[in-house]
C-alpha positions as a Markdown table, in Angstrom:
| # | Residue | x | y | z |
|---|---|---|---|---|
| 1 | Unk | -11.3 | 12.8 | 0.5 |
| 2 | Unk | -14.6 | 13.0 | 2.4 |
| 3 | Unk | -16.8 | 13.7 | -0.6 |
| 4 | Unk | -14.7 | 11.5 | -3.0 |
| 5 | Unk | -14.9 | 8.3 | -0.9 |
| 6 | Unk | -18.6 | 8.7 | -0.1 |
| 7 | Unk | -19.5 | 9.4 | -3.7 |
| 8 | Unk | -17.7 | 6.5 | -5.3 |
| 9 | Unk | -18.9 | 4.0 | -2.6 |
| 10 | Unk | -22.5 | 5.3 | -2.8 |
| 11 | Unk | -22.4 | 5.3 | -6.5 |
| 12 | Unk | -21.4 | 1.6 | -6.5 |
| 13 | Unk | -24.1 | 0.7 | -4.0 |
| 14 | Unk | -26.8 | 2.5 | -6.0 |
| 15 | Unk | -25.7 | 1.0 | -9.3 |
| 16 | Unk | -25.6 | -2.5 | -7.9 |
| 17 | Unk | -28.7 | -2.4 | -5.7 |
| 18 | Unk | -31.2 | -0.1 | -7.3 |
| 19 | Unk | -32.7 | 0.4 | -10.8 |
| 20 | Unk | -30.8 | 3.7 | -11.1 |
| 21 | Unk | -28.5 | 3.9 | -14.2 |
| 22 | Unk | -25.6 | 6.3 | -14.9 |
| 23 | Unk | -26.9 | 9.8 | -15.6 |
| 24 | Unk | -28.2 | 12.9 | -14.0 |
| 25 | Unk | -30.4 | 11.3 | -11.4 |
| 26 | Unk | -27.6 | 9.1 | -10.2 |
| 27 | Unk | -25.2 | 12.1 | -10.1 |
| 28 | Unk | -27.7 | 14.1 | -8.0 |
| 29 | Unk | -28.6 | 11.3 | -5.6 |
| 30 | Unk | -24.9 | 10.4 | -5.0 |
| 31 | Unk | -23.9 | 14.0 | -4.5 |
| 32 | Unk | -26.7 | 14.7 | -2.0 |
| 33 | Unk | -25.9 | 11.5 | -0.2 |
| 34 | Unk | -22.3 | 12.5 | 0.2 |
| 35 | Unk | -23.4 | 15.9 | 1.5 |
| 36 | Unk | -25.8 | 14.2 | 3.9 |
| 37 | Unk | -23.0 | 12.1 | 5.4 |
| 38 | Unk | -20.8 | 15.2 | 5.8 |
| 39 | Unk | -23.6 | 17.1 | 7.4 |
| 40 | Unk | -24.3 | 14.2 | 9.8 |
| 41 | Unk | -20.6 | 14.3 | 10.8 |
| 42 | Unk | -20.7 | 18.1 | 11.3 |
| 43 | Unk | -23.8 | 17.7 | 13.6 |
| 44 | Unk | -22.0 | 14.9 | 15.5 |
| 45 | Unk | -19.0 | 17.2 | 15.9 |
| 46 | Unk | -21.3 | 20.0 | 17.2 |
| 47 | Unk | -23.0 | 17.6 | 19.7 |
| 48 | Unk | -19.6 | 16.6 | 21.1 |
| 49 | Unk | -18.6 | 20.2 | 21.5 |
| 50 | Unk | -21.9 | 21.0 | 23.3 |
| 51 | Unk | -21.6 | 18.1 | 25.7 |
| 52 | Unk | -17.8 | 18.1 | 26.3 |
| 53 | Unk | -15.8 | 20.3 | 28.7 |
| 54 | Unk | -13.8 | 23.3 | 27.4 |
| 55 | Unk | -10.4 | 21.5 | 26.9 |
| 56 | Unk | -12.1 | 18.7 | 25.0 |
| 57 | Unk | -14.0 | 21.2 | 22.9 |
| 58 | Unk | -10.9 | 23.0 | 21.8 |
| 59 | Unk | -9.0 | 19.8 | 21.0 |
| 60 | Unk | -11.9 | 18.1 | 19.2 |
| 61 | Unk | -13.3 | 21.0 | 17.2 |
| 62 | Unk | -9.9 | 22.1 | 15.8 |
| 63 | Unk | -11.4 | 24.9 | 13.6 |
| 64 | Unk | -8.1 | 26.7 | 13.8 |
| 65 | Unk | -10.0 | 29.9 | 14.5 |
| 66 | Unk | -12.1 | 29.7 | 11.3 |
| 67 | Unk | -15.8 | 30.4 | 12.1 |
| 68 | Unk | -16.7 | 29.1 | 8.6 |
| 69 | Unk | -15.0 | 25.7 | 9.1 |
| 70 | Unk | -18.3 | 23.8 | 8.9 |
| 71 | Unk | -19.3 | 25.5 | 5.7 |
| 72 | Unk | -15.9 | 25.0 | 4.1 |
| 73 | Unk | -16.0 | 21.3 | 5.0 |
| 74 | Unk | -19.4 | 20.9 | 3.4 |
| 75 | Unk | -18.4 | 22.9 | 0.3 |
| 76 | Unk | -15.3 | 20.8 | -0.2 |
| 77 | Unk | -17.4 | 17.7 | 0.2 |
| 78 | Unk | -19.7 | 18.9 | -2.5 |
| 79 | Unk | -16.7 | 19.7 | -4.8 |
| 80 | Unk | -15.1 | 16.3 | -4.0 |
| 81 | Unk | -18.3 | 14.4 | -4.7 |
| 82 | Unk | -18.9 | 16.2 | -8.0 |
| 83 | Unk | -15.4 | 16.0 | -9.3 |
| 84 | Unk | -14.9 | 12.4 | -8.4 |
| 85 | Unk | -18.0 | 11.5 | -10.3 |
| 86 | Unk | -17.1 | 13.6 | -13.3 |
| 87 | Unk | -13.6 | 12.1 | -13.4 |
| 88 | Unk | -14.2 | 8.5 | -12.3 |
| 89 | Unk | -17.7 | 7.7 | -13.6 |
| 90 | Unk | -16.6 | 6.3 | -17.0 |
| 91 | Unk | -13.9 | 4.0 | -15.6 |
| 92 | Unk | -16.2 | 3.0 | -12.8 |
| 93 | Unk | -18.9 | 2.1 | -15.3 |
| 94 | Unk | -16.5 | 0.1 | -17.4 |
| 95 | Unk | -15.2 | -1.8 | -14.3 |
| 96 | Unk | -18.8 | -2.7 | -13.4 |
| 97 | Unk | -19.5 | -3.9 | -16.9 |
| 98 | Unk | -22.1 | -1.2 | -17.7 |
| 99 | Unk | -22.5 | 0.3 | -21.2 |
| 100 | Unk | -20.7 | 3.6 | -21.4 |
């Protein structure tokens, strides 16, 4: 849900507030924006773990023993952002009254 929500919300903001139109540039900017939000959250998560005590670290991080948890989160954000745009961009454009 992380990439999906950020992508559709970001897409709407960019279509309404910038001269960007549906196409490759919008797709790239939205996808990178969603990845940026996810990366920011992962950095915040890391900062909490660095500052907190051991019990809080274990409870907050919740990686379930997976050392690749951060990379998986970012990969799934990328997949969610890309798929949501591929599947929902046409209905979204119609809803906004843009030419499809």
